[in-house]
XYZ file of C-alpha atoms in Angstrom:
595
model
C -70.071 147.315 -40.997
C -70.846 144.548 -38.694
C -67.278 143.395 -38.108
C -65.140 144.866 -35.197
C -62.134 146.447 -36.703
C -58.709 147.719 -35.695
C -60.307 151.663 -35.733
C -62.822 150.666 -33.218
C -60.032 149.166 -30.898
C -58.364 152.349 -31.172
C -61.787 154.493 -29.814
C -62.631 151.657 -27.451
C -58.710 152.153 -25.967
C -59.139 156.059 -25.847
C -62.392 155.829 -23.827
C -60.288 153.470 -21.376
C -57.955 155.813 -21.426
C -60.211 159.176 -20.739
C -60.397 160.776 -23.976
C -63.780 162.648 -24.068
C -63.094 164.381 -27.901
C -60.931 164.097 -30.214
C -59.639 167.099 -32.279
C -58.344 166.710 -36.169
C -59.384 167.375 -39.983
C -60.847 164.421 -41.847
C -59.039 162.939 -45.021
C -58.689 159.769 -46.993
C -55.921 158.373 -44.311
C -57.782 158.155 -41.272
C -61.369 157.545 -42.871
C -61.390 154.013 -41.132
C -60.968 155.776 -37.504
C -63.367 157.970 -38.550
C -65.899 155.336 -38.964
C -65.469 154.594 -35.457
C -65.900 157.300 -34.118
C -69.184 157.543 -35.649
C -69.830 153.959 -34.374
C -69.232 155.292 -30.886
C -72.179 157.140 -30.911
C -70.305 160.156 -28.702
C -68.104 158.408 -26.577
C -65.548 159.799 -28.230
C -66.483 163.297 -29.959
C -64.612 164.578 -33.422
C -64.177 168.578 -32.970
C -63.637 169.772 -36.610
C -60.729 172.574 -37.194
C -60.321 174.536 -39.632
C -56.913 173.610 -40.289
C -54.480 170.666 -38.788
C -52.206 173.074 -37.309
C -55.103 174.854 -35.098
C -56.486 171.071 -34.373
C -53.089 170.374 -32.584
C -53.179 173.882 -30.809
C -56.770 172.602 -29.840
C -55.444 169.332 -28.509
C -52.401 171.269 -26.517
C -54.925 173.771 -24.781
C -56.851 170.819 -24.083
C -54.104 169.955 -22.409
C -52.982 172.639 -20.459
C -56.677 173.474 -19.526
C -57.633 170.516 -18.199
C -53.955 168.933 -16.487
C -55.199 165.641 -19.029
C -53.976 163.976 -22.348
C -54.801 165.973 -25.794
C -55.764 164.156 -28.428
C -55.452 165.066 -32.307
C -55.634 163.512 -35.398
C -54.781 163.920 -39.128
C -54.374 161.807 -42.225
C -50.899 161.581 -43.900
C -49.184 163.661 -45.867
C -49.653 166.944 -46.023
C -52.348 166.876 -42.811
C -49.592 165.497 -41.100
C -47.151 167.935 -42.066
C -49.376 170.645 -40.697
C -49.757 168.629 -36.677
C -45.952 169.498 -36.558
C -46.350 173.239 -35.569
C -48.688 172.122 -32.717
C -46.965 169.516 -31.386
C -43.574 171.739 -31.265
C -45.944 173.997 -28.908
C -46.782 170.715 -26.991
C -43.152 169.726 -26.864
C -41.289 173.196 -25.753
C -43.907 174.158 -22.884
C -44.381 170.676 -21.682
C -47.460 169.079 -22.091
C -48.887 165.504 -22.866
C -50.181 165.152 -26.287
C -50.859 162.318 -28.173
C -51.370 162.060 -32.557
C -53.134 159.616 -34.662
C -51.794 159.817 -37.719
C -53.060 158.087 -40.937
C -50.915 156.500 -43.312
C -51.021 155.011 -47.276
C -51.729 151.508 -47.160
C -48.757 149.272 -46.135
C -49.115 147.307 -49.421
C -47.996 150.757 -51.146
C -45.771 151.909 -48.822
C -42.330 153.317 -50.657
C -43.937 153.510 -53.645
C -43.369 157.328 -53.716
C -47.517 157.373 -53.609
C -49.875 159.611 -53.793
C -49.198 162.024 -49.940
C -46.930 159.608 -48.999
C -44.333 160.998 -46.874
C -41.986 158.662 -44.707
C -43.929 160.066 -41.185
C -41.437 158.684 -38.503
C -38.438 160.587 -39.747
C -40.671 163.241 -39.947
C -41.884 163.270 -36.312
C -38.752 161.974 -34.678
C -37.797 165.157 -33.315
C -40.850 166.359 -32.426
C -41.750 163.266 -30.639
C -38.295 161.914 -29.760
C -40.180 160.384 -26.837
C -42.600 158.185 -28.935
C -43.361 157.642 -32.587
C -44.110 154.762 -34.191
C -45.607 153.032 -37.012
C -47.981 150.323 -36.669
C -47.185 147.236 -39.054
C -49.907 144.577 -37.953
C -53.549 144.794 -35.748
C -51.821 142.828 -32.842
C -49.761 146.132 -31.953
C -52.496 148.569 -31.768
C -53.504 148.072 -28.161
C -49.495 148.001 -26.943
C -48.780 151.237 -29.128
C -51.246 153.458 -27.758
C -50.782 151.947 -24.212
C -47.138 153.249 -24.577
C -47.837 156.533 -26.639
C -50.651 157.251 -23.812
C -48.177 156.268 -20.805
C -44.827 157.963 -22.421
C -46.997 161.375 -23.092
C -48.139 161.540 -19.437
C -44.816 160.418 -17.769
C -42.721 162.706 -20.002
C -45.273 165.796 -20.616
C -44.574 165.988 -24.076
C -46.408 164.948 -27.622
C -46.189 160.730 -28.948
C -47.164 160.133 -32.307
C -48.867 156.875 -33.357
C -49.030 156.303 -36.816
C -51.723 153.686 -38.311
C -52.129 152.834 -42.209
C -55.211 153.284 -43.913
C -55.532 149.670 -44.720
C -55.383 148.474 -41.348
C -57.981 150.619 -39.547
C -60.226 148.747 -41.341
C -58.404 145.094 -40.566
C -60.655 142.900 -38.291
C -59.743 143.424 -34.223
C -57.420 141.141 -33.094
C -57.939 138.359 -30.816
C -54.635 138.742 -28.780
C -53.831 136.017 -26.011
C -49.850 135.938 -24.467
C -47.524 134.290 -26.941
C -43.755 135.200 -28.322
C -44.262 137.763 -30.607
C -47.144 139.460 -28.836
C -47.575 141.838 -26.194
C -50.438 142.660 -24.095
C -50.740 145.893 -22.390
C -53.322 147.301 -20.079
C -54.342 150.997 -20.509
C -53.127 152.550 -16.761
C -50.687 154.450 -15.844
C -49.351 155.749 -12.121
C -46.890 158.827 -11.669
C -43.964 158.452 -9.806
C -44.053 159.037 -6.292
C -40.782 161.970 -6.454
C -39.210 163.387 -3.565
C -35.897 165.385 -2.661
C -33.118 163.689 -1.133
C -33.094 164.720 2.552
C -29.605 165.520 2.125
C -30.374 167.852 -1.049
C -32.798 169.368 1.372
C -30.706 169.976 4.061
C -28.165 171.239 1.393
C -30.971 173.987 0.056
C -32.345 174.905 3.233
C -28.536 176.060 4.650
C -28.071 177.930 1.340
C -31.193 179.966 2.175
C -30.796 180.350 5.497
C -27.452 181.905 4.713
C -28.977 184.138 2.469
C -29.911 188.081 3.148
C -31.958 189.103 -0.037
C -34.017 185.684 -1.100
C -35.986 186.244 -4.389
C -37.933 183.106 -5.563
C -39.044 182.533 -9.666
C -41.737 180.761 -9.842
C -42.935 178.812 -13.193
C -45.877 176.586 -14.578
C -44.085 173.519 -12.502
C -45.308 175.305 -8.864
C -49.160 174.611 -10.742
C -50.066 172.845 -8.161
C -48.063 174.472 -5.248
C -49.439 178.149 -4.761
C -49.727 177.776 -1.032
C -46.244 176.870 0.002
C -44.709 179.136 -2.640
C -46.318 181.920 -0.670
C -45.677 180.012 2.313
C -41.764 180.259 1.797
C -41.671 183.365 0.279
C -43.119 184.981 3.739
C -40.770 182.496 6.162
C -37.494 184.064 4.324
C -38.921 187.596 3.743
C -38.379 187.192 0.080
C -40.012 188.369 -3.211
C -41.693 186.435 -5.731
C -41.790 186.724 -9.669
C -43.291 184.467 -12.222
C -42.102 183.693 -15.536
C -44.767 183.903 -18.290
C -46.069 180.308 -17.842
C -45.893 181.115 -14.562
C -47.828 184.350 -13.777
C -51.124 182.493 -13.307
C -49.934 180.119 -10.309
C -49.386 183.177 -8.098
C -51.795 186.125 -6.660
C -50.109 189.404 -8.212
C -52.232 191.437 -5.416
C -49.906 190.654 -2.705
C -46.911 193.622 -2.023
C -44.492 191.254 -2.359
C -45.213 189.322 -6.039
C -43.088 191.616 -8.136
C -45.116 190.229 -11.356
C -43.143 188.249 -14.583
C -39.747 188.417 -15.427
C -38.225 188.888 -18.811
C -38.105 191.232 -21.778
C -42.137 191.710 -21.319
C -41.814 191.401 -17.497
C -42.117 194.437 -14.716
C -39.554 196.731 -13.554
C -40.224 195.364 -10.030
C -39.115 191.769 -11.268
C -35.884 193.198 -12.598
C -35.078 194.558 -9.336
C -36.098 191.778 -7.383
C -33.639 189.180 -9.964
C -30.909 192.011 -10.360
C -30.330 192.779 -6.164
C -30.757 189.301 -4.358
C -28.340 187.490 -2.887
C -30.195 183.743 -3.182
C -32.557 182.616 -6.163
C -34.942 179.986 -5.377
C -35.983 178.318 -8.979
C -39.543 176.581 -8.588
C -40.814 174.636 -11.334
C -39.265 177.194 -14.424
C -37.368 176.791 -17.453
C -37.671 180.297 -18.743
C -34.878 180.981 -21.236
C -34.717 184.953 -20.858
C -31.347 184.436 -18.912
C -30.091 187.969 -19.304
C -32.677 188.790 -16.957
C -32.073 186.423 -13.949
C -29.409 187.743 -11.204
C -25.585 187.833 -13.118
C -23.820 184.568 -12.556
C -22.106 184.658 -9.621
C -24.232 187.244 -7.658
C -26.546 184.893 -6.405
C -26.511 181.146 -5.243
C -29.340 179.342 -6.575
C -31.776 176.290 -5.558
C -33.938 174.628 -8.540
C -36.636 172.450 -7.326
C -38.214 170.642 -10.783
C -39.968 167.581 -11.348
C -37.660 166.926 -14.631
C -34.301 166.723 -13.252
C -32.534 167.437 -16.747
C -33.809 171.329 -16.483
C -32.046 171.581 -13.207
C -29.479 173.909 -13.920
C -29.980 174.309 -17.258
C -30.625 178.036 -17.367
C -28.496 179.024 -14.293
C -25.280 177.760 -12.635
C -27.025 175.970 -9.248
C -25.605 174.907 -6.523
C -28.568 172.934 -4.962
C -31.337 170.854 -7.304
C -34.072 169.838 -5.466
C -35.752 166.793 -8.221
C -39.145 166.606 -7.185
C -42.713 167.430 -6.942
C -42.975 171.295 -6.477
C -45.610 171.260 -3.772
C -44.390 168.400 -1.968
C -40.619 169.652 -2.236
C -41.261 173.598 -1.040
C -43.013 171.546 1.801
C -40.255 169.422 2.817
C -37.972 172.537 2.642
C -40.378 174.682 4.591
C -39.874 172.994 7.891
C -35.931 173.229 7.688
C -36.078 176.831 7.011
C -35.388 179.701 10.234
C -38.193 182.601 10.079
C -36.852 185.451 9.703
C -38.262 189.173 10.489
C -39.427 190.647 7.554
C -36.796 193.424 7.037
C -34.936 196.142 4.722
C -34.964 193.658 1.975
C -38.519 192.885 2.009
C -39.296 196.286 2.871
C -36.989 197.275 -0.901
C -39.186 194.765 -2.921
C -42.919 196.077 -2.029
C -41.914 199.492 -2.792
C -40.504 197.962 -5.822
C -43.854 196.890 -6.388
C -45.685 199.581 -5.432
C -43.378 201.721 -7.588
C -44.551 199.089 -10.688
C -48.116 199.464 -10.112
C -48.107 203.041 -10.029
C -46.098 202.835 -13.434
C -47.967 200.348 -14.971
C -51.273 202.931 -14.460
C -49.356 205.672 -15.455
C -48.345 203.442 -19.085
C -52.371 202.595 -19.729
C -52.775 206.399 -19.465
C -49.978 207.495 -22.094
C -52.560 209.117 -24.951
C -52.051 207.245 -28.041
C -53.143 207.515 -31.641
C -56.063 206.277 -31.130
C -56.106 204.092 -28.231
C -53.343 202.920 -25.918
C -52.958 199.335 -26.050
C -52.227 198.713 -22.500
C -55.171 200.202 -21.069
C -57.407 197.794 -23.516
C -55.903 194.830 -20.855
C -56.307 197.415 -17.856
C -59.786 197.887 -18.317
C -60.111 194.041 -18.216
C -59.260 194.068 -14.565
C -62.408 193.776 -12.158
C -64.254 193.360 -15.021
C -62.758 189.474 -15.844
C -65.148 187.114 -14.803
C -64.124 185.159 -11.660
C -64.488 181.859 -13.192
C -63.405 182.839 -16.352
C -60.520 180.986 -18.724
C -57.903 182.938 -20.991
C -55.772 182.236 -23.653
C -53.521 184.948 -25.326
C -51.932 185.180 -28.569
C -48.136 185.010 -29.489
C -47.370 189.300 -30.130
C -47.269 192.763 -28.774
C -50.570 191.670 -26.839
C -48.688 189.451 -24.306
C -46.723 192.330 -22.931
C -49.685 193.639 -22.060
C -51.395 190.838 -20.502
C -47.741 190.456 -18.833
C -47.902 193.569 -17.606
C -51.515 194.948 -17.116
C -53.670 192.047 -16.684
C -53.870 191.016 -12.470
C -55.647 187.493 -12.715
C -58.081 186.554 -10.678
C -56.806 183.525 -8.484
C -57.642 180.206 -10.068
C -58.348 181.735 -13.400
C -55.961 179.614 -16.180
C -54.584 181.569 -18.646
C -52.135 179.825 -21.401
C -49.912 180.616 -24.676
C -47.501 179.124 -26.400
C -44.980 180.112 -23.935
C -41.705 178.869 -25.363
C -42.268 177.772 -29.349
C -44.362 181.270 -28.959
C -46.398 180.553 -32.390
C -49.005 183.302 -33.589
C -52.127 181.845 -33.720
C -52.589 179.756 -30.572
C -55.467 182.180 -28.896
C -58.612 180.824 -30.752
C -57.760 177.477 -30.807
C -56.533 177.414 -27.183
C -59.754 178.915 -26.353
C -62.004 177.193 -27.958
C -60.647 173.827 -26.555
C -60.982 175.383 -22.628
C -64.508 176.083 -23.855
C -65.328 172.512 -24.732
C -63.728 170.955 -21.626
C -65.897 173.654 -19.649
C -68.510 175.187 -21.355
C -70.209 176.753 -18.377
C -67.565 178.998 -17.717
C -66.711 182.089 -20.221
C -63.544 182.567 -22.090
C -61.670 185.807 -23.229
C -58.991 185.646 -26.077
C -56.706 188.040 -26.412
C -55.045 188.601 -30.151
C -53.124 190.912 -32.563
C -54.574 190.924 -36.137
C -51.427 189.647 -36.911
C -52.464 186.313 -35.223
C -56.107 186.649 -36.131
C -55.501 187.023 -39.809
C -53.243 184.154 -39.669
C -54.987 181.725 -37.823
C -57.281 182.766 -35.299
C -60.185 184.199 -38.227
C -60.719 180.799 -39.630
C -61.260 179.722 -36.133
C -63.803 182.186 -35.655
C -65.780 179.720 -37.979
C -65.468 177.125 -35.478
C -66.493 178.924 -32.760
C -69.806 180.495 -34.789
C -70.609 176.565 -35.670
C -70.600 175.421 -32.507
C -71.033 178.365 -29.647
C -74.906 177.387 -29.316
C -74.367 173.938 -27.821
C -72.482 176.052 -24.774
C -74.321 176.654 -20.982
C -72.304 179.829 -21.070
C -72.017 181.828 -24.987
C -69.637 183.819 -23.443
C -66.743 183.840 -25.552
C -64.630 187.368 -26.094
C -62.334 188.263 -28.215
C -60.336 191.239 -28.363
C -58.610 192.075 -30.761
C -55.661 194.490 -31.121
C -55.979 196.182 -34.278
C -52.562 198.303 -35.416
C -52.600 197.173 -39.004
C -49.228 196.205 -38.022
C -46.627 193.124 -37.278
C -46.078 195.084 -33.999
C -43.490 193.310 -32.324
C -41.723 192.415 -34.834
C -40.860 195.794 -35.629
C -40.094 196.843 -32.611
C -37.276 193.592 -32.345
C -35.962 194.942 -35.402
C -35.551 198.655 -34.175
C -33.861 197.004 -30.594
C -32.121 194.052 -31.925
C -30.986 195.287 -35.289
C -30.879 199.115 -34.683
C -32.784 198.948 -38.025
C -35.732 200.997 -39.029
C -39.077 199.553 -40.077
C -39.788 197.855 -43.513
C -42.869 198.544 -44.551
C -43.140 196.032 -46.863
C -42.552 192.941 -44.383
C -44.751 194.569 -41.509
C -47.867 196.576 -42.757
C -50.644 194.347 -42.375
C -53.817 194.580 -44.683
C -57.059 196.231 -43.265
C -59.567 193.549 -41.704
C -62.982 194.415 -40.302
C -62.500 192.167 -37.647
C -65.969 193.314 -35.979
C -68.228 193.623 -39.175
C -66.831 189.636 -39.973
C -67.726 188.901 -36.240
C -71.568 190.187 -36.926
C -71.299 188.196 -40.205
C -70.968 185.225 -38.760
C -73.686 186.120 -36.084
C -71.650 186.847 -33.529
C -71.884 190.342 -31.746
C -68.810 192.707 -32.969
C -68.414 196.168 -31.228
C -65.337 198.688 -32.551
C -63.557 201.032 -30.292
C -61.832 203.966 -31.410
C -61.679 205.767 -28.734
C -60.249 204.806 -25.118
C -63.255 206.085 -23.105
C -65.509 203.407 -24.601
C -63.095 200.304 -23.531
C -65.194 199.649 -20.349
C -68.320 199.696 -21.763
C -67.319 197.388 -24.378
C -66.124 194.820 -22.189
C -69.266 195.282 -20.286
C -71.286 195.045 -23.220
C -69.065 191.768 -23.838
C -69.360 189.660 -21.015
C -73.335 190.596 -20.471
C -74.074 189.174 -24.549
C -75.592 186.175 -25.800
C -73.904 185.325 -27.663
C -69.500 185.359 -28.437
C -68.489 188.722 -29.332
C -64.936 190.077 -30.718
C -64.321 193.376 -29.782
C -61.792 195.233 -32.392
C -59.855 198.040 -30.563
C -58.217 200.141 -32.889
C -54.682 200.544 -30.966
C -51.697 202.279 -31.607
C -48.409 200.578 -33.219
C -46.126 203.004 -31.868
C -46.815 202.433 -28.285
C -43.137 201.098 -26.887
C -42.222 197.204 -26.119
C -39.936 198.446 -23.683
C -37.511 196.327 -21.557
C -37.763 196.949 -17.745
C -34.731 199.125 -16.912
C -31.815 198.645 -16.388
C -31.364 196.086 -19.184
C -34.072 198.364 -21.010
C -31.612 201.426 -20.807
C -29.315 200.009 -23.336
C -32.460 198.708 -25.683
C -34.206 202.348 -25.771
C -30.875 203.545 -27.422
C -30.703 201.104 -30.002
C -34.356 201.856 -30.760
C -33.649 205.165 -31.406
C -31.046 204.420 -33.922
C -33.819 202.616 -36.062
C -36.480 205.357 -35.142
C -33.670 208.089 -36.183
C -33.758 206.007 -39.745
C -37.147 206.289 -40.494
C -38.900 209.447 -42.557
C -41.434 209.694 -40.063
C -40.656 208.308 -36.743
C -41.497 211.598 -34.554
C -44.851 210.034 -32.451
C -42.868 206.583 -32.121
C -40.018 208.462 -30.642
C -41.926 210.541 -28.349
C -43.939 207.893 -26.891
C -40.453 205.969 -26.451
C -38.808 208.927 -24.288
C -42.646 209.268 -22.518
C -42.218 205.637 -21.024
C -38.475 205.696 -20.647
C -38.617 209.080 -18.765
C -41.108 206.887 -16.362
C -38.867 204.054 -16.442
C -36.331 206.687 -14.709
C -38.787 208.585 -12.691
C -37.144 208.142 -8.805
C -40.325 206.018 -6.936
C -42.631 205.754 -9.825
């Protein structure tokens, strides 16, 4: 095809725009874009999925990896249908995405054709931000000016949708006249600062303040140094939420480690005894775990003003860039001596660590699932990247896993979607292939999703600098969390039916798709398999036979109440006896005076 056409506008205004690869499934509905993107000749690369729904958990790590604009594309119907999981991710924790949808022709268009769905009903919620359908060639340079510009501005997925027919329409010659709109591909962030008077406000509220605890979330990305900074001026403790817990070094006596249902016992002490909360750059929605309304005044410094108070009743919202806010703030806050409150918080943690060892060590039938992410630590490379699957396993890498600082680790935080660790993974390994990924998973997530994937990542691991690529696996032949929600939650015991998983030899498929797969039965051999791991050739999965029965335990106090209402569902079960003694084992530690 000699002729310029409306597809190759749309790869010549994603190279403008930065976009190094594009990630998607080919069909009939976007067969004209991909004709450009052949015509490119790699300016714009096509990474293959195994399924839409991974594609657009590619393009969402891509994002979060990388702090740029993911990119994904489908044709219509049913391809589409199958972006929406992803692009929920994209939407709940906050990142820019941006979807090229195809479309049935426009001549054909509510005709009830063949895959054709009505698309922008379909993706208004999702991308209540940006959607839209474009009728004529004139509009394609506007439209993904504005998808690109609204994704970045608002950190959340757009959705431009393109009809077969016109991908393959000649490029249009646009000059200003009524009717047309000319765009230019560029976008500049808002320059966002505090009101002095807001800071003023926040800085007397701390001041005031006795027992300062900050909670720290993906927004402080970018401001490490003067969360620390504050945190030692006041005397305070830190803890992270999930998105959080890379942004802050969980070596220093004072970082009490994530908050939440899957959090630390130190973090529930640190939220349950201060007297101020300083909120920096977090939305995380496990509210029953931050101090009891009323017990502590609270300062929210965000970047999206909506989220300001809209997980705790604050008195002070600081709208802003984190780093650039916490610095402001800094210089109006008093030093204080670091004192009996401080002093409470790094016992706290000390008591934690001590606890968290003691956990790893529980014997279990056959291996204990927290010391699988244990054993990780000071073996993780220091330049590695990690992505972690939606399950029991991100307790563990909650709770076990001490990251090395400036090592990114991501999930689907708030849609928390099984599946997410392959694809995540695999898209940090194509934005930096000389560094080496781990993965953690459940088979849960692996059998869902993340197997397929495996595919992907034997196609294409020999075209990386570094073939490190590890996956471990967390084999309990079991929907592990799940069952324990429904002995907490429900009191109820487990169903078989709905959460015995079928047998997969994760390892043996690994070395059938010639990767390297070791199995681990027994705990002793966890450190030489991650040694073994990171020194291959090659990726590897590494299939750890752990133990279902191992507790998802609440810190205490809130975990108090939970144990008992696990019991009730353990007490209606036939055979519930090592579940139940495993659940008084870490409980009895949970009570254990200083760890």
């Amino acid at each position: 095809m000699s002729e310029r056409t409306v597809a190759d506008v749309i790869v010549d205004r994603l190279t403008v725009w930065g976009v190094d690869r594009v990630f998607g499934y080919s069909g009939d509905g976007i067969n004209g874009f991909m004709g450009a993107l052949r015509r490119s000749a790699g300016r714009v690369g096509f990474i293959q999925a195994r399924h839409e729904e991974n594609a657009a958990f590619m393009a969402v790590g891509h994002a979060k990896y990388t702090g740029g604009i993911g990119v994904v594309t489908s044709t219509q119907g049913p391809g589409a249908v199958h972006l929406l999981n992803g692009l929920y991710d994209a939407k709940l924790d906050g990142v820019p995405v941006v979807a090229i949808v195809g479309q049935q022709s426009r001549t054909v268009l509510g005709s009830a054709y063949m895959q054709e769905i009505d698309l922008v009903p379909l993706f208004k919620d999702v991308a209540s931000r940006f959607v839209q359908l474009v009728s004529v060639p004139e509009q394609v340079p506007m439209v993904l000016d504005r998808a690109f510009r609204t994704a970045r501005a608002t950190s959340s997925p757009c959705v431009v949708i393109v009809p077969h027919d016109l991908q393959s329409a000649a490029a249009p010659d646009l000059e200003q006249e009524h009717g047309i709109v000319v765009t230019a591909p560029s976008w500049a962030a808002a320059a966002t600062m505090p009101r002095e008077a807001d800071l003023d406000a926040a800085a007397a509220l701390l001041n005031s303040a006795e027992r300062v605890a900050l909670l720290v979330g993906q927004g402080a990305k970018n401001a490490s140094a003067e969360v620390v900074a504050i945190a030692e001026k006041l005397g305070a403790g830190i803890a992270t939420s999930l998105l959080g817990k890379p942004y802050v070094d969980e070596t220093l006596p004072f970082v009490a480690g994530t908050m939440g249902h899957l959090g630390t016992t130190a973090s529930a002490h640190l939220l349950g005894n201060c007297d101020a909360l300083l909120i920096v750059g977090s939305n995380d929605p496990w509210t029953e775990f931050y101090p009891p309304p009323g017990a502590a005044r609270a300062v929210q410094v965000d970047i999206d003003e909506k989220k300001i108070g809209n997980r705790y009743p604050v008195e002070v919202g600081l709208a802003g860039d984190a780093a650039a806010a916490l610095a402001a703030l800094d210089t109006r806050l008093e030093h204080r001596p670091h004192g009996e409150w401080r002093s409470s918080v790094e016992a706290e943690v000390s008591r934690w660590r001590i606890l968290a060892a003691d956990r790893a060590a529980v014997p279990a039938v056959p291996v204990n699932p927290e010391r699988v992410v244990r054993e990780l630590n000071g073996r993780l490379p220091a330049d590695a990247q990690v992505s972690i699957d939606v399950g029991s396993c991100v307790y563990w890498y909650a709770r076990q896993l001490v990251l090395p600082p400036g090592v990114p680790a991501h999930l689907s935080g708030t849609l928390a979607s099984m599946g997410c660790a392959i694809p995540y993974g695999l898209a940090a390994k194509l934005a930096r292939p000389g560094r080496p990924v781990v993965a953690l998973a459940g088979d849960g997530a692996m059998q869902m999703a993340g197997a397929a994937e495996l595919v992907t990542v034997a196609h294409r691991w020999q075209q990386w600098q570094d073939p490190r690529f590890v996956v471990c696996v967390f084999n309990n032949r079991e929907l592990a969390e799940v069952t324990w929600e429904q002995r907490e939650s429900e009191a109820e015991p487990r169903f078989g039916d709905s959460q015995e998983l079928p047998s997969f030899p994760f390892a043996a498929y690994a070395r059938l798709l010639g990767l390297e797969g070791i199995l681990v039965d027994d705990p002793e051999d966890l450190g030489d398999a991650w040694n073994r791991a990171f020194a291959a050739d090659r990726p590897v999965v590494i299939e750890v036979l752990t133990d279902p029965e191992v507790p998802l335990l609440p810190p205490f106090p809130a975990g108090r109440e939970k144990a008992e209402s696990m019991r009730k569902g353990l007490d209606a079960e036939d055979d519930a006896g090592h579940a139940r003694a495993l659940l008084d084992t870490y409980a009895a530690q949970e009570e254990r005076p200083g760890g």
